Short mmCIF file of C-alpha atoms and ligand atoms in Angstrom, two decimals:
data_model
loop_
_atom_site.label_atom_id
_atom_site.label_comp_id
_atom_site.label_asym_id
_atom_site.label_seq_id
_atom_site.Cartn_x
_atom_site.Cartn_y
_atom_site.Cartn_z
CA MET A 177 6.98 -13.14 -11.77
CA ILE A 178 8.61 -12.39 -8.41
CA LYS A 179 10.99 -9.79 -9.88
CA LYS A 180 8.28 -7.13 -9.70
CA VAL A 181 8.08 -7.68 -5.94
CA THR A 182 10.39 -5.62 -3.74
CA VAL A 183 10.86 -6.77 -0.16
CA ILE A 184 12.00 -3.80 1.89
CA THR A 185 14.63 -5.16 4.24
CA HIS A 186 15.66 -1.86 5.85
CA PRO A 187 16.35 -2.51 9.57
CA LEU A 188 13.89 0.17 10.74
CA VAL A 189 11.14 -1.39 8.63
CA GLN A 190 11.89 -4.86 9.96
CA HIS A 191 12.08 -3.55 13.55
CA ASN A 192 8.64 -1.94 13.28
CA LEU A 193 7.19 -4.96 11.50
CA THR A 194 8.23 -7.22 14.36
CA ARG A 195 6.55 -4.92 16.89
CA LEU A 196 3.41 -4.91 14.74
CA ARG A 197 3.41 -8.71 14.64
CA ASP A 198 3.70 -8.91 18.44
CA GLU A 199 0.29 -9.86 19.89
CA ARG A 200 0.99 -7.63 22.91
CA THR A 201 1.05 -4.45 20.78
CA GLN A 202 -2.12 -2.49 21.56
CA PRO A 203 -4.12 -0.37 19.08
CA GLN A 204 -2.56 2.98 20.05
CA GLU A 205 0.96 1.66 19.52
CA PHE A 206 -0.13 -0.37 16.49
CA ARG A 207 -1.44 2.80 14.81
CA ARG A 208 1.79 4.69 15.49
CA LEU A 209 4.00 1.88 14.23
CA LEU A 210 1.91 1.31 11.10
CA GLY A 211 2.08 5.00 10.20
CA GLU A 212 5.84 5.07 10.74
CA ILE A 213 6.51 1.93 8.72
CA ALA A 214 4.33 3.22 5.89
CA ALA A 215 6.45 6.38 5.71
CA LEU A 216 9.65 4.33 5.67
CA MET A 217 8.30 2.08 2.91
CA THR A 218 7.39 5.12 0.84
CA TYR A 219 11.05 5.93 0.14
CA GLU A 220 11.48 2.62 -1.64
CA ALA A 221 8.02 2.53 -3.20
CA THR A 222 8.46 5.92 -4.87
CA ARG A 223 12.08 5.49 -5.98
CA SER A 224 11.10 4.90 -9.62
CA PHE A 225 8.67 7.85 -9.90
CA ALA A 226 9.22 9.70 -13.16
CA VAL A 227 10.87 13.11 -12.76
CA LYS A 228 11.50 15.93 -15.17
CA LYS A 229 14.33 18.45 -15.16
CA ILE A 230 13.35 22.02 -14.37
CA ALA A 231 15.25 25.28 -14.09
CA VAL A 232 15.51 26.79 -10.63
CA ARG A 233 17.13 30.00 -9.44
CA THR A 234 18.86 29.75 -6.06
CA PRO A 235 19.74 32.96 -4.20
CA MET A 236 23.17 32.52 -5.87
CA GLU A 237 22.58 31.46 -9.48
CA LYS A 238 20.51 29.44 -11.91
CA THR A 239 20.69 25.65 -11.83
CA THR A 240 18.61 22.65 -12.78
CA GLY A 241 16.56 20.51 -10.45
CA SER A 242 13.97 17.77 -10.60
CA GLN A 243 10.23 17.79 -10.28
CA LEU A 244 7.81 14.86 -10.12
CA GLU A 245 6.39 14.41 -13.59
CA ARG A 246 2.98 13.20 -12.50
CA GLU A 247 0.54 14.03 -9.74
CA VAL A 248 0.37 11.46 -6.98
CA VAL A 249 -2.83 9.78 -5.84
CA LEU A 250 -2.98 7.60 -2.74
CA VAL A 251 -5.71 4.99 -2.58
CA PRO A 252 -6.02 3.30 0.82
CA VAL A 253 -8.26 0.24 0.94
CA LEU A 254 -10.64 0.66 3.88
CA ARG A 255 -10.39 0.02 6.68
CA ALA A 256 -6.84 -1.16 7.31
CA GLY A 257 -5.26 0.95 4.54
CA LEU A 258 -6.19 4.03 6.58
CA GLY A 259 -3.49 3.06 9.05
CA MET A 260 -0.82 3.51 6.38
CA HIS A 261 -2.08 6.47 4.39
CA ASP A 262 -1.31 9.14 7.02
CA GLY A 263 2.35 8.10 7.13
CA ILE A 264 2.60 8.23 3.34
CA LEU A 265 0.82 11.60 3.20
CA GLU A 266 3.42 13.05 5.53
CA LEU A 267 6.04 12.39 2.86
CA ILE A 268 3.84 13.33 -0.11
CA PRO A 269 1.62 16.06 1.35
CA HIS A 270 0.55 17.29 -2.10
CA ALA A 271 -0.96 13.88 -2.99
CA ARG A 272 -4.67 13.57 -3.64
CA VAL A 273 -6.47 10.73 -1.89
CA GLY A 274 -9.14 8.30 -3.08
CA PHE A 275 -10.83 5.62 -0.98
CA LEU A 276 -11.94 2.11 -1.80
CA GLY A 277 -14.04 0.29 0.79
CA LEU A 278 -13.69 -3.48 0.43
CA LYS A 279 -14.81 -6.19 2.84
CA ARG A 280 -13.82 -9.83 2.58
CA GLU A 281 -16.73 -12.15 3.20
CA GLU A 282 -15.65 -14.61 5.89
CA SER A 283 -17.18 -17.74 4.33
CA THR A 284 -16.14 -17.24 0.68
CA LEU A 285 -13.13 -14.89 1.16
CA ARG A 286 -14.52 -12.86 -1.74
CA ALA A 287 -14.08 -9.10 -1.47
CA HIS A 288 -17.08 -6.81 -1.95
CA PHE A 289 -17.04 -3.06 -2.52
CA TYR A 290 -19.02 -0.87 -0.13
CA HIS A 291 -17.41 2.45 -1.04
CA LYS A 292 -15.65 3.95 -4.05
CA SER A 293 -14.43 7.51 -4.35
CA LEU A 294 -11.51 8.43 -6.56
CA PRO A 295 -10.01 11.67 -7.85
CA LYS A 296 -10.48 12.39 -11.57
CA LYS A 297 -7.92 12.06 -14.39
CA LEU A 298 -6.17 9.05 -12.89
CA GLU A 299 -4.51 8.30 -16.23
CA ARG A 300 -2.11 11.22 -15.61
CA CYS A 301 -1.19 10.17 -12.09
CA GLU A 302 1.10 7.92 -10.14
CA VAL A 303 -1.33 5.84 -8.11
CA ILE A 304 -0.26 4.13 -4.88
CA LEU A 305 -2.70 1.44 -3.79
CA ILE A 306 -2.30 0.90 -0.04
CA ASP A 307 -3.40 -2.17 1.89
CA PRO A 308 -1.36 -3.60 4.77
CA MET A 309 -2.43 -7.20 4.09
CA LEU A 310 -2.17 -9.08 0.79
CA ALA A 311 -3.70 -12.44 1.69
CA THR A 312 -5.65 -14.26 -1.07
CA GLY A 313 -5.15 -11.20 -3.26
CA GLY A 314 -8.90 -10.92 -3.89
CA SER A 315 -9.18 -7.41 -2.43
CA ALA A 316 -6.09 -6.16 -4.27
CA VAL A 317 -7.26 -7.55 -7.62
CA ALA A 318 -10.75 -6.06 -7.13
CA ALA A 319 -9.16 -2.68 -6.32
CA LEU A 320 -6.74 -2.92 -9.27
CA ASP A 321 -9.57 -3.88 -11.66
CA PHE A 322 -11.54 -0.84 -10.56
CA LEU A 323 -8.56 1.52 -10.75
CA SER A 324 -7.79 0.23 -14.26
CA GLU A 325 -11.43 0.70 -15.34
CA GLN A 326 -11.17 4.29 -14.10
CA GLY A 327 -8.15 4.87 -16.33
CA ALA A 328 -5.23 4.49 -13.90
CA LYS A 329 -2.09 3.38 -15.75
CA ASN A 330 0.81 3.92 -13.37
CA ILE A 331 -0.15 1.92 -10.32
CA ARG A 332 1.99 0.41 -7.58
CA LEU A 333 0.85 -1.63 -4.60
CA VAL A 334 2.21 -1.14 -1.09
CA SER A 335 1.34 -4.00 1.28
CA LEU A 336 3.04 -4.45 4.60
CA VAL A 337 2.75 -8.26 4.69
CA ALA A 338 2.12 -10.47 1.69
CA ALA A 339 1.25 -14.15 1.38
CA PRO A 340 2.74 -16.09 -1.56
CA GLU A 341 -0.83 -16.96 -2.62
CA GLY A 342 -1.76 -13.27 -2.85
CA ILE A 343 1.37 -12.34 -4.75
CA ARG A 344 0.72 -15.12 -7.27
CA ARG A 345 -2.87 -14.01 -7.77
CA VAL A 346 -1.98 -10.33 -8.26
CA CYS A 347 0.96 -11.16 -10.56
CA LYS A 348 -1.25 -13.42 -12.67
CA SER A 349 -3.71 -10.58 -13.35
CA TYR A 350 -1.17 -7.72 -13.29
CA PRO A 351 2.26 -9.13 -14.20
CA ARG A 352 3.82 -5.67 -14.62
CA LEU A 353 2.54 -4.17 -11.37
CA PRO A 354 5.30 -3.22 -8.91
CA ILE A 355 4.57 -4.56 -5.43
CA PHE A 356 6.37 -3.32 -2.31
CA THR A 357 6.17 -5.27 0.92
CA ALA A 358 8.09 -5.65 4.16
CA ALA A 359 7.64 -9.46 4.23
CA ILE A 360 6.53 -12.39 2.16
CA ASP A 361 5.13 -14.69 4.81
CA ARG A 362 4.86 -18.47 4.74
CA GLN A 363 1.26 -19.20 3.77
CA LEU A 364 -2.44 -18.67 4.39
CA ASN A 365 -4.29 -20.72 6.99
CA SER A 366 -7.55 -22.54 6.23
CA VAL A 367 -9.62 -19.38 6.81
CA GLY A 368 -7.49 -17.05 4.70
CA TYR A 369 -5.29 -15.47 7.38
CA ILE A 370 -1.58 -14.94 6.79
CA LEU A 371 0.88 -17.08 8.78
CA PRO A 372 2.77 -15.91 10.74
CA GLY A 373 1.17 -12.57 9.76
CA LEU A 374 -0.02 -10.10 12.35
CA GLY A 375 -3.65 -11.11 12.75
CA ASP A 376 -6.54 -8.98 11.54
CA ALA A 377 -4.98 -5.64 10.63
CA GLY A 378 -8.26 -3.69 10.75
CA ASP A 379 -9.22 -5.10 14.14
CA ARG A 380 -5.79 -4.46 15.64
CA LEU A 381 -5.73 -0.93 14.25
CA PHE A 382 -9.16 0.08 15.47
CA GLY A 383 -9.49 -2.16 18.54
CA THR A 384 -12.56 -4.01 17.24
C1 PRP B 266 -8.38 -7.28 5.10
C2 PRP B 266 -7.14 -6.52 4.70
C3 PRP B 266 -7.21 -6.56 3.19
C4 PRP B 266 -7.85 -7.90 2.93
C5 PRP B 266 -6.80 -8.85 2.45
O1 PRP B 266 -9.48 -6.48 5.01
O2 PRP B 266 -7.10 -5.22 5.23
O3 PRP B 266 -8.00 -5.52 2.65
O4 PRP B 266 -8.40 -8.35 4.17
O5 PRP B 266 -7.36 -10.09 2.17
P1 PRP B 266 -7.40 -10.71 0.70
O6 PRP B 266 -6.07 -10.50 0.09
O7 PRP B 266 -7.70 -12.15 0.97
O8 PRP B 266 -8.51 -10.04 -0.05
P2 PRP B 266 -10.95 -6.88 5.51
O9 PRP B 266 -11.79 -7.30 4.34
O10 PRP B 266 -10.87 -7.82 6.66
O11 PRP B 266 -11.55 -5.49 5.96
P3 PRP B 266 -11.05 -4.48 7.09
O12 PRP B 266 -9.78 -3.82 6.61
O13 PRP B 266 -12.20 -3.52 7.19
O14 PRP B 266 -10.85 -5.26 8.37
N1 URA B 267 -6.64 -9.69 6.48
C1 URA B 267 -5.97 -9.41 7.61
O1 URA B 267 -6.21 -8.37 8.25
N2 URA B 267 -5.07 -10.30 8.05
C2 URA B 267 -4.79 -11.45 7.39
O2 URA B 267 -3.95 -12.22 7.85
C3 URA B 267 -5.50 -11.71 6.21
C4 URA B 267 -6.42 -10.81 5.77
#
């Protein structure tokens, strides 16, 4: 199960993650660090994108090069996913962007949709689902179910911090889904927060 999960151990990723975890990091700095780490994680998360060979003429001669085979669609989960999508867009500026609004109910920890807008023809695209926190996995599974219903076939999940409980839940429903994270943390607490985690990502990002 765990072999589909890639933990990105690059020193710059781990450096930024530690600053994001730090309770003293304020929203302005948190936003900057989250954008930067998302861009760094994108290199690893997109490494297996399909490419096709194409002919290209340099000013000197003809040669062959590579082109992405499929269009790329980014799908940040609102709100906290917004903090990562800018950084990823900087590396893939031609990507289209969809949005899924999901809110976890505090008492039940069940995720409810409040917004859905996706580009068309997802079946032809590489879809990157973006959510900094994978806690119980309820939000990720709800988002993946909806993306699958809409025809998406090539999906990968980028989550900054993952709990073992969330990974297990996502892998149970989507055993072939590649997951990219900067850390698999110890556990969830009794109210569904990741330990050690970084607190409430949305609140820290937007200062709420
Ligand atoms: C947080 C986080 C994830 C979700 C993870 O969002 O950004 O989307 O919780 O938890 P889960 O794996 O248990 O579903 P939240 O619902 O708090 O909304 P927010 O981003 O607007 O703060
Ligand atoms: N959502 C967050 O923002 N943080 C957690 O630790 C769990 C869910």
